[in-house]
Coordinates of N, CA and C and ligand atoms in Angstrom, one line a residue:
M1 N -50.8 59.9 91.4 CA -52.2 59.6 91.5 C -52.4 58.1 92.1
F2 N -53.4 57.9 92.9 CA -53.7 56.6 93.4 C -55.0 56.1 92.8
V3 N -55.1 54.8 92.6 CA -56.3 54.2 91.9 C -56.7 52.9 92.6
M4 N -57.8 52.8 92.9 CA -58.3 51.5 93.4 C -59.4 50.8 92.6
G5 N -59.2 49.6 92.2 CA -60.0 48.7 91.3 C -61.4 48.4 92.0
D6 N -61.9 47.4 91.3 CA -63.4 46.9 91.6 C -63.4 46.5 93.1
I7 N -64.3 47.0 93.8 CA -64.6 46.7 95.2 C -65.6 45.4 95.6
H8 N -66.6 45.4 94.7 CA -67.6 44.4 94.7 C -68.0 43.9 96.2
G9 N -68.2 45.0 97.0 CA -68.7 44.8 98.4 C -67.8 44.3 99.3
Q10 N -66.4 44.4 98.9 CA -65.4 43.9 100.0 C -64.9 45.0 100.8
F11 N -65.7 45.4 101.5 CA -65.4 46.7 102.4 C -64.2 46.5 103.3
D12 N -64.0 45.4 103.9 CA -62.8 45.3 104.8 C -61.5 45.2 104.0
K13 N -61.6 44.6 102.9 CA -60.4 44.7 102.1 C -60.0 46.1 101.6
M14 N -61.2 46.8 101.2 CA -61.0 48.2 100.7 C -60.3 49.0 101.8
C15 N -60.9 48.9 102.9 CA -60.3 49.8 104.0 C -58.7 49.3 104.3
A16 N -58.5 48.1 104.4 CA -57.2 47.6 104.7 C -56.2 48.2 103.6
A17 N -56.6 48.2 102.3 CA -55.8 48.6 101.2 C -55.5 50.2 101.4
L18 N -56.6 50.9 101.7 CA -56.6 52.4 101.8 C -55.6 52.8 103.1
L19 N -55.7 51.9 104.1 CA -54.9 52.2 105.4 C -53.3 52.0 104.9
T20 N -53.2 50.7 104.2 CA -51.7 50.5 103.9 C -51.2 51.6 103.0
A21 N -52.1 52.3 102.1 CA -51.6 53.3 101.2 C -51.6 54.7 102.1
E22 N -52.0 54.6 103.3 CA -52.0 55.8 104.2 C -52.8 56.9 103.6
L23 N -53.9 56.4 103.0 CA -55.0 57.4 102.5 C -56.0 57.7 103.4
I24 N -56.2 56.6 104.3 CA -57.1 56.8 105.5 C -56.5 56.5 106.8
D25 N -57.1 57.0 107.9 CA -56.6 56.6 109.1 C -57.6 55.5 109.8
P26 N -57.2 54.9 110.9 CA -58.0 53.7 111.4 C -59.5 54.1 111.7
A27 N -59.7 55.5 111.7 CA -61.2 55.8 111.9 C -61.9 56.2 110.7
Y28 N -61.1 55.8 109.5 CA -61.6 55.9 108.1 C -61.8 57.3 107.7
N29 N -60.9 58.1 108.3 CA -60.9 59.6 107.9 C -59.7 59.7 106.8
W30 N -60.0 60.6 105.8 CA -59.0 61.0 104.9 C -57.7 61.4 105.4
R31 N -56.6 60.8 105.0 CA -55.4 61.3 105.4 C -54.4 61.5 104.3
G32 N -54.9 61.7 103.0 CA -54.3 61.7 101.9 C -53.8 63.1 101.6
G33 N -54.2 64.1 102.3 CA -53.8 65.4 102.0 C -54.3 65.8 100.7
T34 N -53.4 66.4 99.9 CA -53.7 66.8 98.4 C -53.6 65.8 97.4
A35 N -53.5 64.5 97.8 CA -53.6 63.5 96.9 C -54.7 63.3 96.0
V36 N -54.5 62.7 94.9 CA -55.7 62.4 94.1 C -56.0 60.8 93.9
L37 N -57.1 60.4 94.4 CA -57.5 58.9 94.3 C -58.8 58.8 93.5
W38 N -58.7 57.8 92.7 CA -59.8 57.4 91.9 C -60.2 55.9 92.1
F39 N -61.6 55.8 92.3 CA -62.1 54.4 92.4 C -62.7 53.9 90.9
M40 N -62.6 52.7 90.5 CA -62.8 52.4 89.1 C -64.2 51.7 88.8
G41 N -65.1 51.9 89.9 CA -66.3 51.4 89.6 C -66.6 49.9 90.1
D42 N -67.7 49.4 90.0 CA -68.3 48.1 90.5 C -68.0 48.0 92.1
Y43 N -68.8 48.8 92.6 CA -68.8 48.8 94.2 C -69.5 47.8 94.7
F44 N -70.7 47.2 94.0 CA -71.6 46.2 94.5 C -71.4 44.9 93.9
D45 N -72.1 43.9 94.6 CA -72.4 42.6 94.1 C -71.1 41.6 94.3
R46 N -71.6 40.4 94.4 CA -70.5 39.3 94.8 C -69.8 39.5 96.1
G47 N -70.3 40.5 97.0 CA -69.7 40.7 98.2 C -70.7 41.4 99.0
P48 N -70.6 41.4 100.4 CA -71.5 41.8 101.2 C -71.7 43.4 101.5
D49 N -70.9 44.1 101.2 CA -71.0 45.6 101.9 C -70.7 46.7 100.8
G50 N -71.4 46.5 99.7 CA -71.4 47.6 98.7 C -71.8 48.9 99.2
I51 N -72.9 49.1 100.0 CA -73.4 50.3 100.6 C -72.4 50.9 101.4
A52 N -71.7 50.1 102.2 CA -70.7 50.6 103.2 C -69.5 51.2 102.2
A53 N -69.1 50.6 101.2 CA -68.0 51.0 100.2 C -68.4 52.5 99.7
I54 N -69.7 52.6 99.2 CA -70.0 53.9 98.5 C -70.2 54.9 99.6
D55 N -70.6 54.7 100.7 CA -70.7 55.6 101.7 C -69.3 56.1 102.3
L56 N -68.4 55.2 102.3 CA -67.0 55.7 102.6 C -66.5 56.5 101.5
I57 N -66.7 56.1 100.2 CA -66.2 56.9 99.1 C -66.8 58.4 99.1
R58 N -68.2 58.5 99.4 CA -68.8 59.7 99.5 C -68.2 60.6 100.6
S59 N -67.9 59.9 101.9 CA -67.4 60.7 102.9 C -65.9 61.2 102.5
L60 N -65.2 60.3 101.9 CA -63.8 60.6 101.5 C -63.8 61.8 100.5
Q61 N -64.8 61.8 99.6 CA -64.8 62.9 98.6 C -64.9 64.3 99.3
G62 N -65.8 64.3 100.2 CA -65.9 65.6 101.0 C -64.7 66.0 101.9
Q63 N -64.1 65.1 102.5 CA -62.9 65.3 103.4 C -61.8 65.6 102.5
A64 N -61.5 65.0 101.3 CA -60.4 65.2 100.4 C -60.5 66.5 99.9
A65 N -61.7 66.9 99.3 CA -61.8 68.3 98.9 C -61.4 69.3 99.8
A66 N -61.9 69.2 101.0 CA -61.6 70.1 102.1 C -60.0 70.2 102.4
A67 N -59.3 69.1 102.1 CA -57.9 69.1 102.4 C -57.0 69.4 101.1
G68 N -57.9 69.8 100.1 CA -57.0 70.3 98.8 C -56.8 69.0 97.9
G69 N -57.3 67.8 98.2 CA -57.2 66.6 97.4 C -58.3 66.3 96.6
R70 N -58.4 65.2 96.1 CA -59.7 64.8 95.3 C -59.8 63.5 95.3
V71 N -61.1 63.0 95.4 CA -61.5 61.5 95.4 C -62.5 61.4 94.1
G72 N -62.2 60.6 93.1 CA -63.1 60.5 92.0 C -63.5 59.0 92.1
A73 N -64.8 58.8 91.4 CA -65.2 57.4 91.4 C -66.1 57.3 90.1
L74 N -65.6 56.3 89.4 CA -66.2 55.9 88.1 C -67.5 55.2 88.1
L75 N -68.2 55.0 87.1 CA -69.5 54.0 87.0 C -68.9 52.8 86.4
G76 N -69.4 51.7 87.2 CA -69.1 50.3 86.6 C -70.4 49.7 86.2
N77 N -70.2 48.5 85.4 CA -71.5 47.9 85.0 C -72.3 47.2 86.2
H78 N -71.7 46.9 87.3 CA -72.6 46.4 88.4 C -73.4 47.5 89.1
D79 N -72.7 48.7 89.0 CA -73.5 49.9 89.5 C -74.7 50.2 88.6
V80 N -74.6 50.0 87.2 CA -75.7 50.1 86.4 C -76.7 49.0 86.7
L81 N -76.2 47.8 86.9 CA -77.1 46.6 87.3 C -78.0 46.8 88.5
I82 N -77.4 47.3 89.6 CA -78.2 47.4 90.8 C -79.1 48.8 90.5
L83 N -78.7 49.8 89.9 CA -79.6 50.9 89.6 C -80.9 50.3 88.6
A84 N -80.6 49.4 87.8 CA -81.6 48.9 86.9 C -82.7 48.1 87.8
A85 N -82.0 47.1 88.7 CA -82.8 46.4 89.5 C -83.8 47.3 90.3
R86 N -83.4 48.4 90.9 CA -84.2 49.2 91.6 C -85.3 50.0 90.9
Q87 N -84.8 50.5 89.6 CA -85.7 51.4 88.9 C -86.5 50.6 88.0
L88 N -86.1 49.5 87.5 CA -86.9 48.8 86.4 C -87.4 47.5 86.9
G89 N -86.7 47.0 87.9 CA -87.3 45.8 88.7 C -87.8 44.7 87.8
Q90 N -89.1 44.5 87.7 CA -89.8 43.3 87.2 C -90.0 43.5 85.5
R91 N -89.5 44.6 85.2 CA -89.7 45.0 83.7 C -88.8 43.9 82.9
P92 N -89.4 43.5 81.8 CA -88.5 42.5 81.0 C -87.2 43.0 80.6
S93 N -86.1 42.2 80.7 CA -84.8 42.5 80.3 C -84.3 41.3 79.4
S94 N -83.3 41.7 78.5 CA -82.8 40.5 77.7 C -81.6 39.9 78.5
G95 N -81.3 40.2 79.8 CA -80.2 39.7 80.5 C -80.7 38.4 81.2
P96 N -79.8 37.7 81.8 CA -80.2 36.4 82.5 C -81.3 36.5 83.5
G97 N -82.2 35.7 83.3 CA -83.4 35.8 84.4 C -84.7 36.5 83.7
G98 N -84.5 37.4 82.6 CA -85.7 37.8 82.0 C -86.2 39.1 82.6
T99 N -85.7 39.6 83.8 CA -86.1 40.8 84.2 C -84.8 41.5 84.8
F100 N -84.8 42.9 84.9 CA -83.7 43.5 85.5 C -83.3 43.1 86.9
L101 N -84.4 42.8 87.7 CA -84.1 42.5 88.9 C -83.4 41.0 88.9
A102 N -83.9 40.1 88.2 CA -83.3 38.8 88.0 C -81.9 38.8 87.5
S103 N -81.7 39.8 86.6 CA -80.3 39.8 86.0 C -79.3 40.3 87.0
W104 N -79.8 41.2 87.9 CA -78.8 41.7 89.0 C -78.5 40.6 89.9
R105 N -79.7 39.9 90.4 CA -79.6 38.8 91.4 C -78.5 37.8 90.7
N106 N -78.7 37.5 89.3 CA -77.8 36.4 88.8 C -76.4 36.9 88.7
N107 N -76.2 38.2 88.8 CA -74.8 38.7 88.7 C -74.3 39.0 90.1
G108 N -74.9 38.4 91.1 CA -74.3 38.3 92.4 C -74.7 39.5 93.4
G109 N -75.9 40.0 93.0 CA -76.5 41.0 93.8 C -77.0 40.6 95.2
E110 N -76.7 41.5 96.1 CA -76.9 41.3 97.6 C -78.2 42.1 97.9
E111 N -79.1 41.4 98.5 CA -80.4 41.9 98.8 C -80.4 43.2 99.8
S112 N -79.4 43.0 100.8 CA -79.2 44.2 101.7 C -78.7 45.4 101.0
D113 N -77.9 45.4 100.0 CA -77.6 46.5 99.3 C -78.8 47.2 98.6
L114 N -79.6 46.4 98.0 CA -80.7 47.0 97.2 C -81.6 47.6 98.2
A115 N -81.9 46.9 99.4 CA -82.8 47.6 100.4 C -82.3 48.9 101.0
Q116 N -80.9 49.0 100.8 CA -80.3 50.4 101.4 C -80.0 51.4 100.4
L117 N -80.5 51.0 99.2 CA -80.2 51.9 98.0 C -81.3 53.1 98.1
T118 N -80.9 54.1 98.9 CA -81.9 55.3 99.1 C -81.8 56.2 97.9
D119 N -82.7 57.2 97.9 CA -82.7 58.1 96.7 C -81.3 58.9 96.8
E120 N -80.9 59.3 97.8 CA -79.6 60.0 97.9 C -78.4 59.2 97.2
R121 N -78.4 57.9 97.5 CA -77.3 57.0 97.0 C -77.6 56.8 95.5
V122 N -78.8 56.7 95.1 CA -79.1 56.5 93.8 C -78.6 57.8 93.0
A123 N -78.9 59.1 93.6 CA -78.5 60.2 92.8 C -77.0 60.2 92.7
W124 N -76.3 59.8 93.7 CA -74.9 59.8 93.6 C -74.3 58.7 92.5
L125 N -75.0 57.6 92.6 CA -74.6 56.6 91.4 C -74.8 57.1 90.1
R126 N -76.0 57.7 89.8 CA -76.4 58.2 88.5 C -75.4 59.2 88.1
S127 N -74.7 60.0 88.9 CA -73.9 61.0 88.5 C -72.5 60.6 88.4
R128 N -72.2 59.3 88.5 CA -70.7 58.9 88.3 C -70.2 59.1 86.8
P129 N -69.2 59.5 86.6 CA -68.7 59.6 85.2 C -68.2 58.1 84.8
A130 N -68.5 57.8 83.5 CA -68.0 56.6 83.0 C -66.6 56.8 82.4
L131 N -66.0 57.9 82.0 CA -64.8 58.2 81.7 C -64.2 59.5 82.4
A132 N -63.0 59.4 82.7 CA -62.1 60.6 83.3 C -60.7 60.7 82.7
L133 N -60.3 61.9 82.7 CA -58.8 62.1 82.2 C -58.1 62.6 83.5
E134 N -57.1 61.9 83.9 CA -56.4 62.4 85.2 C -54.9 62.1 85.0
C135 N -54.1 63.2 85.1 CA -52.7 63.1 85.1 C -52.2 62.3 83.8
E136 N -52.9 62.8 82.7 CA -52.6 62.2 81.3 C -53.0 60.7 81.2
R137 N -53.7 60.3 82.1 CA -54.3 58.9 81.9 C -55.8 59.0 81.7
L138 N -56.4 58.1 80.8 CA -57.7 58.0 80.5 C -58.2 56.8 81.6
L139 N -59.3 57.1 82.3 CA -59.7 56.0 83.3 C -61.1 55.6 82.8
A140 N -61.2 54.4 82.7 CA -62.5 53.7 82.1 C -62.7 52.6 83.0
H141 N -63.8 52.1 83.4 CA -64.2 50.9 84.3 C -63.7 49.7 83.3
A142 N -64.3 49.6 82.1 CA -64.1 48.4 81.3 C -63.0 48.5 80.3
D143 N -62.4 47.3 80.0 CA -61.3 47.1 79.0 C -62.2 46.6 77.8
A144 N -62.9 47.8 77.2 CA -63.9 47.5 76.2 C -63.8 48.8 75.3
T145 N -64.3 48.7 74.2 CA -64.4 49.9 73.2 C -65.7 50.6 73.0
F146 N -66.8 50.1 73.7 CA -68.2 50.5 73.3 C -68.4 52.0 73.9
Y147 N -67.6 52.7 74.6 CA -67.8 54.0 75.1 C -68.1 54.8 73.8
Q148 N -67.4 54.8 72.8 CA -67.6 55.6 71.7 C -68.9 55.7 71.1
V149 N -69.7 54.6 71.4 CA -71.0 54.5 70.9 C -71.9 55.7 71.6
Y150 N -71.4 56.2 72.8 CA -72.1 57.2 73.6 C -71.6 58.5 73.4
G151 N -70.5 58.7 72.6 CA -70.0 60.1 72.4 C -68.6 60.0 72.0
R152 N -68.1 61.1 71.3 CA -66.8 61.2 70.8 C -65.8 62.1 71.8
T153 N -66.4 62.5 72.9 CA -65.6 63.2 73.9 C -66.1 62.7 75.2
I154 N -65.1 62.8 76.2 CA -65.5 62.3 77.6 C -66.8 63.0 78.1
E155 N -66.9 64.3 77.8 CA -68.0 65.0 78.4 C -69.3 64.5 77.7
A156 N -69.3 64.1 76.4 CA -70.6 63.7 75.7 C -70.9 62.3 76.1
V157 N -69.8 61.3 76.4 CA -70.1 60.0 77.0 C -70.8 60.1 78.4
N158 N -70.2 61.0 79.3 CA -70.7 61.1 80.5 C -72.2 61.7 80.6
R159 N -72.3 62.8 79.8 CA -73.7 63.4 79.7 C -74.7 62.4 79.1
N160 N -74.3 61.7 78.1 CA -75.3 60.7 77.5 C -75.6 59.5 78.5
L161 N -74.6 59.0 79.0 CA -74.9 57.9 79.9 C -75.6 58.4 81.3
G162 N -75.3 59.6 81.7 CA -76.1 60.2 82.8 C -77.5 60.3 82.4
A163 N -77.8 60.8 81.3 CA -79.2 60.8 80.8 C -79.9 59.5 80.8
L164 N -79.2 58.5 80.2 CA -79.8 57.1 80.1 C -80.2 56.7 81.4
L165 N -79.2 56.9 82.5 CA -79.6 56.3 83.8 C -80.8 57.1 84.5
Q166 N -81.1 58.1 83.9 CA -82.4 58.8 84.4 C -83.6 58.4 83.7
S167 N -83.5 57.7 82.7 CA -84.6 57.3 81.8 C -85.1 56.0 82.2
D168 N -86.3 55.7 81.7 CA -87.0 54.4 81.8 C -87.1 53.6 80.6
D169 N -86.0 53.9 79.7 CA -86.0 53.3 78.2 C -85.3 51.9 78.5
T170 N -86.2 50.9 78.6 CA -85.6 49.6 79.0 C -84.5 49.1 78.0
R171 N -84.9 49.3 76.7 CA -84.0 49.0 75.5 C -82.6 49.6 75.8
A172 N -82.6 50.9 75.9 CA -81.3 51.5 76.2 C -80.6 51.0 77.3
W173 N -81.3 50.7 78.4 CA -80.6 50.0 79.7 C -80.0 48.7 79.4
D174 N -80.9 47.7 78.5 CA -80.4 46.6 78.1 C -79.3 46.6 77.2
L175 N -79.1 47.7 76.3 CA -78.0 47.7 75.4 C -76.8 48.1 76.2
L176 N -77.0 49.1 77.1 CA -75.8 49.5 77.8 C -75.2 48.4 78.7
L177 N -76.1 47.5 79.3 CA -75.7 46.4 80.1 C -74.9 45.4 79.2
D178 N -75.5 45.2 78.0 CA -74.9 44.3 77.1 C -73.5 44.8 76.6
Y179 N -73.4 46.0 76.2 CA -72.0 46.6 75.9 C -71.1 46.3 77.0
F180 N -71.7 46.7 78.3 CA -70.7 46.9 79.6 C -70.3 45.3 79.9
S181 N -70.9 44.3 79.4 CA -70.4 43.1 79.7 C -69.2 42.6 78.9
Q182 N -68.8 43.5 77.9 CA -67.6 43.3 77.1 C -66.4 43.4 77.9
R183 N -65.4 42.7 77.5 CA -64.1 42.8 78.2 C -62.9 42.3 77.3
R184 N -61.7 42.5 77.9 CA -60.5 41.9 77.2 C -60.3 42.5 75.8
A185 N -60.7 43.7 75.5 CA -60.6 44.2 74.3 C -59.2 44.5 73.7
F186 N -58.2 44.5 74.8 CA -56.9 45.0 74.6 C -55.8 43.8 74.8
Q187 N -56.3 42.7 75.0 CA -55.5 41.5 75.5 C -54.6 41.1 74.3
D188 N -55.2 40.9 73.2 CA -54.5 40.3 72.0 C -53.2 41.1 71.8
R189 N -52.2 40.2 71.6 CA -50.8 40.6 71.6 C -50.7 41.6 70.3
D190 N -51.2 41.2 69.2 CA -51.1 41.9 68.1 C -52.0 43.0 67.9
L191 N -53.4 42.8 68.2 CA -54.3 43.9 67.9 C -54.5 44.9 69.1
G192 N -54.2 44.3 70.4 CA -54.5 45.1 71.7 C -54.0 46.5 71.6
P193 N -52.6 46.7 71.3 CA -52.0 48.0 71.4 C -52.6 49.0 70.5
A194 N -53.1 48.6 69.3 CA -53.7 49.5 68.3 C -55.0 49.9 68.8
R195 N -55.8 48.9 69.4 CA -57.0 49.2 69.9 C -57.0 50.2 71.1
V196 N -56.1 49.9 72.0 CA -56.0 51.0 73.1 C -55.6 52.2 72.4
G197 N -54.7 52.3 71.5 CA -54.1 53.5 70.9 C -55.4 54.4 70.2
R198 N -56.3 53.7 69.7 CA -57.5 54.3 69.0 C -58.4 55.0 70.1
V199 N -58.6 54.3 71.2 CA -59.3 54.9 72.4 C -58.7 56.1 72.8
L200 N -57.2 56.1 73.1 CA -56.6 57.2 73.6 C -56.5 58.4 72.6
A201 N -56.5 58.0 71.3 CA -56.5 59.1 70.2 C -57.8 59.8 70.3
L202 N -58.9 59.1 70.6 CA -60.2 59.7 70.5 C -60.5 60.5 71.9
Y203 N -60.2 60.0 73.0 CA -60.5 60.7 74.3 C -59.3 61.4 74.9
G204 N -58.2 61.2 74.5 CA -57.0 61.7 75.2 C -56.4 60.8 76.2
G205 N -55.2 61.2 76.6 CA -54.4 60.3 77.7 C -53.4 59.7 77.0
R206 N -52.4 59.3 77.7 CA -51.2 58.5 77.2 C -51.3 57.1 77.6
Q207 N -52.3 56.7 78.4 CA -52.2 55.3 79.1 C -53.7 55.2 79.5
L208 N -54.3 54.0 79.3 CA -55.6 53.7 79.7 C -55.6 52.9 80.9
V209 N -56.2 53.3 82.0 CA -56.3 52.6 83.3 C -57.8 52.1 83.3
H210 N -57.8 50.8 83.6 CA -59.3 50.1 83.8 C -59.3 49.1 84.9
G211 N -60.5 48.8 85.2 CA -60.8 47.5 86.2 C -61.6 46.6 85.4
H212 N -62.6 46.0 86.0 CA -63.7 45.2 85.3 C -63.2 43.8 85.0
T213 N -62.0 43.6 84.6 CA -61.5 42.2 84.3 C -60.4 41.9 85.4
P214 N -60.8 40.9 86.4 CA -59.7 40.7 87.4 C -58.5 40.3 86.7
I215 N -57.3 40.8 87.4 CA -56.0 40.6 86.9 C -55.7 39.1 86.5
P216 N -56.0 38.2 87.4 CA -55.8 36.8 87.0 C -56.4 36.3 85.8
K217 N -57.4 37.1 85.2 CA -58.0 36.6 83.9 C -57.2 37.2 82.8
L218 N -56.2 38.1 83.0 CA -55.3 38.6 82.0 C -54.0 38.3 82.1
A219 N -53.6 38.0 83.3 CA -52.1 37.5 83.6 C -52.1 36.2 84.2
D220 N -51.0 35.5 84.1 CA -50.8 34.2 84.7 C -50.5 34.5 86.2
L221 N -51.5 34.6 87.0 CA -51.5 34.9 88.4 C -52.5 34.3 89.2
K222 N -52.2 33.8 90.4 CA -53.4 33.3 91.2 C -53.9 34.7 92.0
P223 N -55.3 34.6 92.2 CA -55.9 35.9 93.1 C -55.0 36.2 94.2
Q224 N -54.7 35.3 95.1 CA -53.9 35.6 96.2 C -52.6 36.3 95.9
D225 N -52.0 36.1 94.8 CA -50.6 36.7 94.4 C -50.9 38.1 93.8
V226 N -52.0 38.6 93.7 CA -52.3 39.9 92.9 C -52.1 41.1 93.9
T227 N -50.8 41.7 93.7 CA -50.7 42.9 94.7 C -50.3 44.1 94.0
A228 N -50.3 44.2 92.7 CA -50.0 45.3 92.0 C -50.8 45.4 90.6
P229 N -50.7 46.6 90.0 CA -51.5 46.7 88.7 C -50.7 45.8 87.6
H230 N -51.6 45.4 86.6 CA -51.0 44.6 85.5 C -50.9 45.6 84.3
V231 N -49.6 45.9 83.8 CA -49.4 46.8 82.7 C -49.2 45.9 81.5
Y232 N -49.9 46.3 80.4 CA -49.8 45.3 79.3 C -50.1 46.1 78.0
A233 N -50.3 45.5 76.8 CA -50.6 46.2 75.5 C -49.4 47.2 75.3
D234 N -48.2 46.8 75.4 CA -47.0 47.6 75.1 C -47.0 48.8 76.0
G235 N -47.5 48.6 77.3 CA -47.5 49.6 78.3 C -48.6 50.7 78.1
L236 N -49.4 50.5 77.1 CA -50.5 51.4 77.0 C -51.9 51.2 78.0
A237 N -52.0 50.0 78.5 CA -53.1 49.6 79.3 C -52.6 49.1 80.6
V238 N -53.4 49.4 81.8 CA -53.1 49.1 83.1 C -54.5 48.6 83.6
D239 N -54.3 47.3 84.0 CA -55.5 46.8 84.8 C -55.4 46.9 86.2
V240 N -56.1 47.4 87.0 CA -56.0 47.5 88.4 C -57.2 46.8 89.2
D241 N -57.8 45.9 88.5 CA -58.9 45.0 89.2 C -58.1 44.0 90.0
A242 N -58.0 44.1 91.4 CA -57.3 43.2 92.2 C -57.9 41.9 92.6
A243 N -59.0 41.6 92.0 CA -59.7 40.4 92.1 C -60.1 40.0 93.6
M244 N -60.5 41.0 94.3 CA -60.8 40.8 95.6 C -61.8 39.9 95.9
Y245 N -62.9 39.8 95.2 CA -63.9 38.9 95.4 C -63.7 37.5 95.0
M246 N -62.6 37.4 94.4 CA -61.9 36.0 94.0 C -61.0 35.5 95.1
G247 N -60.7 36.3 96.0 CA -59.7 35.9 97.1 C -58.4 36.9 97.2
G248 N -58.4 37.8 96.1 CA -57.1 38.7 96.2 C -57.1 39.6 97.5
P249 N -55.9 39.8 98.0 CA -55.9 40.7 99.2 C -56.3 42.2 99.0
G250 N -56.1 42.7 97.8 CA -56.5 44.0 97.4 C -55.3 44.9 97.5
F251 N -55.2 45.9 96.7 CA -54.3 47.0 96.8 C -54.7 48.2 96.2
V252 N -54.1 49.4 96.6 CA -54.3 50.7 96.0 C -53.1 50.9 95.1
A253 N -53.2 51.2 93.8 CA -52.1 51.4 93.0 C -51.6 52.9 93.0
C254 N -50.4 53.1 93.2 CA -49.7 54.5 93.2 C -49.1 54.6 91.8
L255 N -49.8 55.2 90.9 CA -49.2 55.3 89.5 C -48.2 56.5 89.5
P256 N -47.1 56.2 88.9 CA -46.1 57.4 88.8 C -46.5 58.3 87.8
N257 N -46.1 59.6 87.8 CA -46.4 60.5 86.7 C -45.7 60.1 85.4
L258 N -46.6 60.2 84.4 CA -46.1 59.9 83.0 C -45.1 61.0 82.5
Ligands
LIG1 MN1 -67.2 45.4 85.9

């Protein structure tokens, strides 16, 4: 299976990495055949072309399905932020800036993305799963343990978060954004492996794959030198956030079968 971490509007780097992995052709068409490719969420903010990124993913989902392959795409916290900015706008938020719109702007929101967030794109974003199980791996955007607040199974978490994103319950949105800003839950050398183990015991999978925390914040690497996933927590956790918005060239991870 192939995995690509946080894109954050870096459409050109996204395409370059997909080309290098031979998953698309120069015309941006799927050439992965029956391969499985997952995007880990955070399509928007801190870079210019979030809309182009999700439009490409949606196009590849259709093309891959027709070829017998599959393209999946998780929900990230920045995807929740831009949805909140559009849906709740000037309503008071506990985040930075005091409103949902200000919080999104303070987190690197691009006005052109929000202006192009049509109903169709909103519907796609709202239906992104927060968790997925693929090839014995648990896929989650964030290296955090809050998912269990929303359900004890993958299906329950995805159903409950999907319902939350359809609601106008500002307290529930605030709480989700607060939880979703947590990170580094598995970094501690002593406590990390046991924490990942508990998440895997709950939802299934033999390894947790996540984005959300750029690899240079977990490993002693400069963004420019990040070209591969970071495996840690006794091999139980894999960070695939290539730090593209920080200057990383970007990569698509090809994860071997477990
Ligand atoms: Mn994130």
